[in-house]
Each structure stands twice: as C-alpha cells, then as structure tokens.
Coordinates of C-alpha atoms in Angstrom, one line a residue:
X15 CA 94.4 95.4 93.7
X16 CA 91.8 94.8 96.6
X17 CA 90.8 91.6 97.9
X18 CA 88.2 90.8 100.4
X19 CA 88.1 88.6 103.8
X20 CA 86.0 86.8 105.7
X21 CA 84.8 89.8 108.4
X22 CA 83.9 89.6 112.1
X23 CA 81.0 92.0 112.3
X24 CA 81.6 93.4 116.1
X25 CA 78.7 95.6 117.4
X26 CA 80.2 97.9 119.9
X27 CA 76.9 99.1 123.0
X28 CA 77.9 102.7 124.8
X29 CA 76.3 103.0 127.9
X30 CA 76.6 106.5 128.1
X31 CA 76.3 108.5 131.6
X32 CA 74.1 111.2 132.2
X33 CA 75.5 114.4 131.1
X34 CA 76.4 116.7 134.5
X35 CA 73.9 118.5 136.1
X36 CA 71.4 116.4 134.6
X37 CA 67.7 117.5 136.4
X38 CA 69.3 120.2 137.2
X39 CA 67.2 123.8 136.1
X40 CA 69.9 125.4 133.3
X41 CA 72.2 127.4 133.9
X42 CA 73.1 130.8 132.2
X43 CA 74.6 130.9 128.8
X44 CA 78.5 131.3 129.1
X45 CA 80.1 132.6 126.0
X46 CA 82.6 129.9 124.4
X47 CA 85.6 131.6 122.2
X48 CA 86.0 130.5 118.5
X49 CA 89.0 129.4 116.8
X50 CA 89.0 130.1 113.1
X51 CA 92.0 127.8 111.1
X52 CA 92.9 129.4 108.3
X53 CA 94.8 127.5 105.8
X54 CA 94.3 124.2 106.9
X55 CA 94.9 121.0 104.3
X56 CA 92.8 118.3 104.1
X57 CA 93.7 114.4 104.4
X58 CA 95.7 113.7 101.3
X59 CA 95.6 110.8 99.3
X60 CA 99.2 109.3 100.4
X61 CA 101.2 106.3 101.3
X62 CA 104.1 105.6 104.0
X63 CA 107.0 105.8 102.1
X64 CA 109.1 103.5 104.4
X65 CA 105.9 101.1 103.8
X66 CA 106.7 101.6 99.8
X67 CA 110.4 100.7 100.1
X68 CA 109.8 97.7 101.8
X69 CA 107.8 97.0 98.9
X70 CA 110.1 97.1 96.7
X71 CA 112.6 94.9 98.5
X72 CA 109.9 92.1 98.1
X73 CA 110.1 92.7 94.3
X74 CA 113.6 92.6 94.2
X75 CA 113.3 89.3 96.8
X76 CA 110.8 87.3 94.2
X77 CA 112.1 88.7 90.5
X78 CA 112.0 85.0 89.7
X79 CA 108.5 85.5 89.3
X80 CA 108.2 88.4 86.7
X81 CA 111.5 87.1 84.5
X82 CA 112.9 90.8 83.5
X83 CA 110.4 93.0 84.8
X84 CA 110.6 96.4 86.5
X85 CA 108.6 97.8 89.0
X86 CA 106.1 100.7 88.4
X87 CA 103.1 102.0 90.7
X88 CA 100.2 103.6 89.2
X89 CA 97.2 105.2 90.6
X90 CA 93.5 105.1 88.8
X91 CA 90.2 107.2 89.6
X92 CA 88.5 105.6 92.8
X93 CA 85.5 108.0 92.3
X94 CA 83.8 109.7 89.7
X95 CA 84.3 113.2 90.3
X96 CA 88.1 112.5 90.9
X97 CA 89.7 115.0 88.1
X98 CA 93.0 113.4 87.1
X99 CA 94.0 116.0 85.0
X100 CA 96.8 118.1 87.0
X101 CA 97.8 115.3 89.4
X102 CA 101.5 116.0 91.0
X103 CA 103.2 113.3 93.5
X104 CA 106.0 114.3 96.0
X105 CA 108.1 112.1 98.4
X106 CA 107.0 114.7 101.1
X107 CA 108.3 114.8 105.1
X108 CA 109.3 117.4 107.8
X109 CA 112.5 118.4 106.3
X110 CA 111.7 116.8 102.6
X111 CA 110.1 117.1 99.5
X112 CA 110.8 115.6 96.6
X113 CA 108.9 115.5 93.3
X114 CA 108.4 112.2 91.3
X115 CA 107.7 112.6 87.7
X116 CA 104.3 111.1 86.2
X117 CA 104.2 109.1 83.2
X118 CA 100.6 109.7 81.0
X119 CA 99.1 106.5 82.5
X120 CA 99.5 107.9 86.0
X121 CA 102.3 105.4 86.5
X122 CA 105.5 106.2 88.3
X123 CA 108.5 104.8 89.6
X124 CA 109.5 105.4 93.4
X125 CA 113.1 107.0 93.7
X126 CA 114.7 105.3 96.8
X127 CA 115.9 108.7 99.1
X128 CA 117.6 107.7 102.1
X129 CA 116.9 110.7 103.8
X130 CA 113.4 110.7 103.4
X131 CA 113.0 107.1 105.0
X132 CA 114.4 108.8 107.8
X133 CA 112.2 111.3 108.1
X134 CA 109.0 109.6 108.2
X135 CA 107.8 110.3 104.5
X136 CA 104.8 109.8 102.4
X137 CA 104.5 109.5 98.7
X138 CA 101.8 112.2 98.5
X139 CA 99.3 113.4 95.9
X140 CA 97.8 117.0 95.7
X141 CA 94.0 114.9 96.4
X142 CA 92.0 114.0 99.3
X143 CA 92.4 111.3 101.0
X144 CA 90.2 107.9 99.3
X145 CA 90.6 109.9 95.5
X146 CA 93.1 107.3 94.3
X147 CA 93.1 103.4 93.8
X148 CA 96.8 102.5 94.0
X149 CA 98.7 99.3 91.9
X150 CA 102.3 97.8 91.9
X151 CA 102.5 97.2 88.0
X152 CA 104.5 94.5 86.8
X153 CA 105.1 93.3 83.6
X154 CA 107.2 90.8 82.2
X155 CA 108.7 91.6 78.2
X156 CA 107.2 89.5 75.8
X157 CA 103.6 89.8 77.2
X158 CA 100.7 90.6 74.6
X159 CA 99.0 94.1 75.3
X160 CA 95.9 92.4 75.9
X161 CA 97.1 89.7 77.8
X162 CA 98.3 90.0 81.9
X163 CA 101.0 87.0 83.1
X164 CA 99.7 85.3 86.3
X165 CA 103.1 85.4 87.7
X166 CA 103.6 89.2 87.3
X167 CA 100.5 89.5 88.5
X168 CA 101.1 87.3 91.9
X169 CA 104.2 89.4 92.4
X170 CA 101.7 92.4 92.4
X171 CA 99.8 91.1 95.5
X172 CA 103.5 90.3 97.3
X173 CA 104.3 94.3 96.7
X174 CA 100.8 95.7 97.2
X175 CA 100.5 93.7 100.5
X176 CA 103.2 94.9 101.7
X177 CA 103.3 98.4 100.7
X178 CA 99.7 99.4 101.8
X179 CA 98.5 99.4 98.6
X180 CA 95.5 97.1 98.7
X181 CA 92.5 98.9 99.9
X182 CA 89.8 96.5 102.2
X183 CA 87.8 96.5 105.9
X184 CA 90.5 97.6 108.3
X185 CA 88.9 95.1 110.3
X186 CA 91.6 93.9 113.3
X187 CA 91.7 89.9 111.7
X188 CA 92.0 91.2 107.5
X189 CA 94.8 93.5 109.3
X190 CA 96.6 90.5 110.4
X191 CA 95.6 88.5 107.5
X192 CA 97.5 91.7 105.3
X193 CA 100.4 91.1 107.3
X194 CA 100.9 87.3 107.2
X195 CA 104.3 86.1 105.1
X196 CA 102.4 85.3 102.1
X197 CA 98.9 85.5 102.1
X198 CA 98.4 85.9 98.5
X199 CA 99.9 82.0 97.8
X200 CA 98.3 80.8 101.1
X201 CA 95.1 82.1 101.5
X202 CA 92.0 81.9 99.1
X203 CA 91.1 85.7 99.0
X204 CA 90.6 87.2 96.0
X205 CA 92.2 89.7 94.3
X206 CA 90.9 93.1 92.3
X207 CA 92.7 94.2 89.1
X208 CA 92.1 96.6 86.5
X209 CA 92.0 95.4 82.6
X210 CA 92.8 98.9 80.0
X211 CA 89.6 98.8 78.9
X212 CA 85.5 97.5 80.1
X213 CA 86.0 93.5 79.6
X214 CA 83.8 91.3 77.9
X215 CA 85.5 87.9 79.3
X216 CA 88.9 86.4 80.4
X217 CA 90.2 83.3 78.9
X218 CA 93.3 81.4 81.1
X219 CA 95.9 80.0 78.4
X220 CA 99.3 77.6 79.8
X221 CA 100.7 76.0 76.7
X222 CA 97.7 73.9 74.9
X223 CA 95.5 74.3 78.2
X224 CA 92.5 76.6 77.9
X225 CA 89.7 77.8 80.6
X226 CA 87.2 80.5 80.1
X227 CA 87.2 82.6 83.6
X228 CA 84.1 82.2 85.2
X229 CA 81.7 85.1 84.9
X230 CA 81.3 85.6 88.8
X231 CA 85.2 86.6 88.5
X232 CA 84.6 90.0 86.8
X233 CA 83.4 93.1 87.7
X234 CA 83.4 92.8 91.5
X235 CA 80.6 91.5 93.9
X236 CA 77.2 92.9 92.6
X237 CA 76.6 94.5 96.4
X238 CA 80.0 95.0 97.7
X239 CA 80.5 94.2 101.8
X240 CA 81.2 97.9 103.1
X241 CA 81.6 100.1 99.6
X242 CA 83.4 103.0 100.9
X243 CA 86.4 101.2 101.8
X244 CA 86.2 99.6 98.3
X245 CA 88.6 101.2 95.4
X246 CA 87.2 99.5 92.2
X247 CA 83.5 100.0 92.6
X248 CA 83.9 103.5 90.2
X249 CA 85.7 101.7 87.4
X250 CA 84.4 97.9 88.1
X251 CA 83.4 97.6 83.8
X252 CA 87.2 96.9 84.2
X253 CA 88.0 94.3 86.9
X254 CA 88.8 90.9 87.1
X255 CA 89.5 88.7 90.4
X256 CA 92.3 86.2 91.1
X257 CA 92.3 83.5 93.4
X258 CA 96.0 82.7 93.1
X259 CA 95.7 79.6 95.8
X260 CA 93.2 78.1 93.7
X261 CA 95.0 78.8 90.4
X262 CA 98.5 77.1 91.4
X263 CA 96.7 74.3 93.0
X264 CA 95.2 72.9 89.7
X265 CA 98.4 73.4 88.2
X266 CA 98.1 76.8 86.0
X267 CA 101.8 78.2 86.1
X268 CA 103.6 81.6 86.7
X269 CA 103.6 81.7 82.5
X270 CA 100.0 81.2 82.4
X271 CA 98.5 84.3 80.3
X272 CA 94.9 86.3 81.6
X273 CA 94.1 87.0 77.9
X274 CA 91.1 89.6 77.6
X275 CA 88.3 90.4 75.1
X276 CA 87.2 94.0 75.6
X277 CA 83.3 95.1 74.8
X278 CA 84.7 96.6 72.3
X279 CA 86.9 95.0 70.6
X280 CA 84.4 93.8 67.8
X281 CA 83.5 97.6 67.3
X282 CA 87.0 98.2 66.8
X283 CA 87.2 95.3 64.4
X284 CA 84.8 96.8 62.2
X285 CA 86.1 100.2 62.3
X286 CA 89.0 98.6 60.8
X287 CA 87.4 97.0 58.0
X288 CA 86.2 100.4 56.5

C-alpha cells in the first residue's frame, strides 16, 4: 500500500567556499593510505520491529473493522530483477536472531519476542534495501477470492501507517501527515493495493448498490511524482487506488466488496469450455 501527498518541492542553493589554498601553485602529491573492507553487507530490505508491533496493536485496537480476521504481512517484487526465489526473513538485533517462516505467497506472520523489542530489531530480508514492497494483509472469512472488503482493507492503511509499511516522498509534511491519528479516514490520499492478478476493472458492490471504479483509479499515475520512492510501479498491471475519505462519505460501508475482473479472466473462461 503507497499513497501519495500533496509535496512542497524545496530547492536547497550551496554556496560553497573556495577550497584552501585556492590560487595557490600545487603542492606536492602526499600519499593517502587505503582502507580495503572486506566483508561488508549492504542496506537490507528491513523494517523496525518495534515499528511492526505497534502495528499490530492497532489491528488488535480496530478488529471491529475486519469481523474475524487475522493479521498477515507479505512482501511482493518492487523491481524487476528482484529474484524471489530463496527469500529468508529473521527478527534480527545485536544479541537476536530469530527466523520467521514464509508461506508460498511471501506472506508471514510476525511472532511478538519481547526480547527482541528490546534490543532494537528489524524484521530483515536477505535483499537490498528498496527490493521489497511490503502489505498488512487482512482478510475477513466469507470474502470471495476475487473480491477485497473495504473495511479490511481500511484496517490495512491503519497497520501499514503505522508500521512503516507504506512507501512515499520522505518529504518533512507526508512525514507528519504518516504520523497523524488517522489519516487514512481523514485525509483524501490515496491508497496503492495489489489485486492477484493484471485487472481489467473494479466494480464497488454494498447490498443492491453498484459503481464501476473509475478507470483513473487503476494502475497508478501514468508519470509517477518521484519513481524511485515508488513500490508498485514494477507490478502496476495490478493496482487499484482507494480514497477511503471519499468512499465513507457517500455512504459505501466497511461490507462494501472491491470485486475484480482480471484481463484474463475471459481466457480462462474459454479454457474451461474445452
């Protein structure tokens, strides 16, 4: 889930002093020593753990929304030559490592470790830093497959705002905005989810009420603000917006169903009829 804010472009002008002994004629070459680093780990793609926890207690705070659902996070390709074959997660800190098992979807649920909140963890994957688009996932029982419940859905944004897990323009006022009380009822930003498969359209169903999601609400803004702090661009055949202060204002309830038509579903349909 991403969502994206009104942003302050800021131009910041260095005025730059002269560098020392500027005019002056140059002096003789002085050898500088190298270091070589062997061994050293790039950025990986992680999460605060203590940010993850506190994530959870909002889904435990608003269950009301997502009647008898559970709490999973998953984690999808954010570019193309991200291999996802052989990816391992670990709870990992100074004095702690634990491994957290992945399901085939590269969902996972977060074990809660007392001591690793104390020692500063993060919940760690063996990729560099920007590989991964992370998701709370949320689903209520009863649910289609091909359908997503806008209340399990708004309980989503609650967890991914406060767990990190929404990727946008660290820009000082979206910063803030992340960290209002509840910015995803409150504020009209949009926000970025994945459908299983590339979408053809997304119909909004609350009892006998019907609305066809308007086209402009799939597959992302056709020249994203700032692209690499974006994490959907890679898969955006799949994504569909949410304005959830728009959507309760006209009256569309938490049971209201996202019910999608893939591109290929009429291929399917046919293969079916041999």
């Amino acid at each position: 889930m991403q969502f994206r804010l009104g942003l302050l472009q800021a131009m910041l002008c260095l005025s730059l002093p002269a560098p020392a002994g500027a005019g002056l004629p140059p002096a003789a070459d002085t050898a500088v020593p190298s270091v070589a680093v062997h061994g050293a780990v790039p950025d990986r793609d992680e999460k605060s753990y203590r940010a993850m926890l506190a994530a959870m207690e909002v889904f435990d705070q608003n269950r009301s929304l997502a009647p008898g659902a559970s709490l999973r996070f998953m984690v999808l390709p954010r570019q193309a030559d991200v291999a996802m074959d052989g990816l391992v997660l670990q709870i990992v800190g100074e004095h702690t490592k634990v491994p957290v098992p992945l399901e085939s979807n590269y969902s996972f649920v977060l074990p809660r470790n007392a001591d690793a909140a104390q020692d500063g963890a993060a919940v760690r994957f063996n990729r560099q830093a920007k590989s991964l688009a992370w998701r709370a996932d949320i689903r209520s029982p009863g649910v289609p497959s091909k359908a997503r419940r806008l209340g399990d859905l708004l309980l989503e944004c609650k967890v991914a705002m406060v767990g990190d897990l929404v990727a946008y323009v660290h820009h000082p006022i979206n910063m803030v905005i992340a960290k209002l009380q509840d910015p995803c009822r409150t504020l009209p930003i949009n926000m970025f989810y994945f459908a299983e498969r590339a979408l053809f359209s997304v119909t909004l169903t609350d009892g006998a009420r019907r609305s066809v999601m308007p086209a402009a609400m799939l597959y992302g803004p056709a020249a994203p603000m700032m692209p690499s702090q974006e994490d959907w661009i890679f898969l955006r055949e799949r994504v569909f917006m949410v304005k959830f202060k728009s959507l309760y204002e006209k009256g569309w309830t938490d049971d209201t169903l996202l019910q999608f038509e893939y591109m290929d579903d009429e291929a399917e349909g046919l293969a079916g009829d041999q």
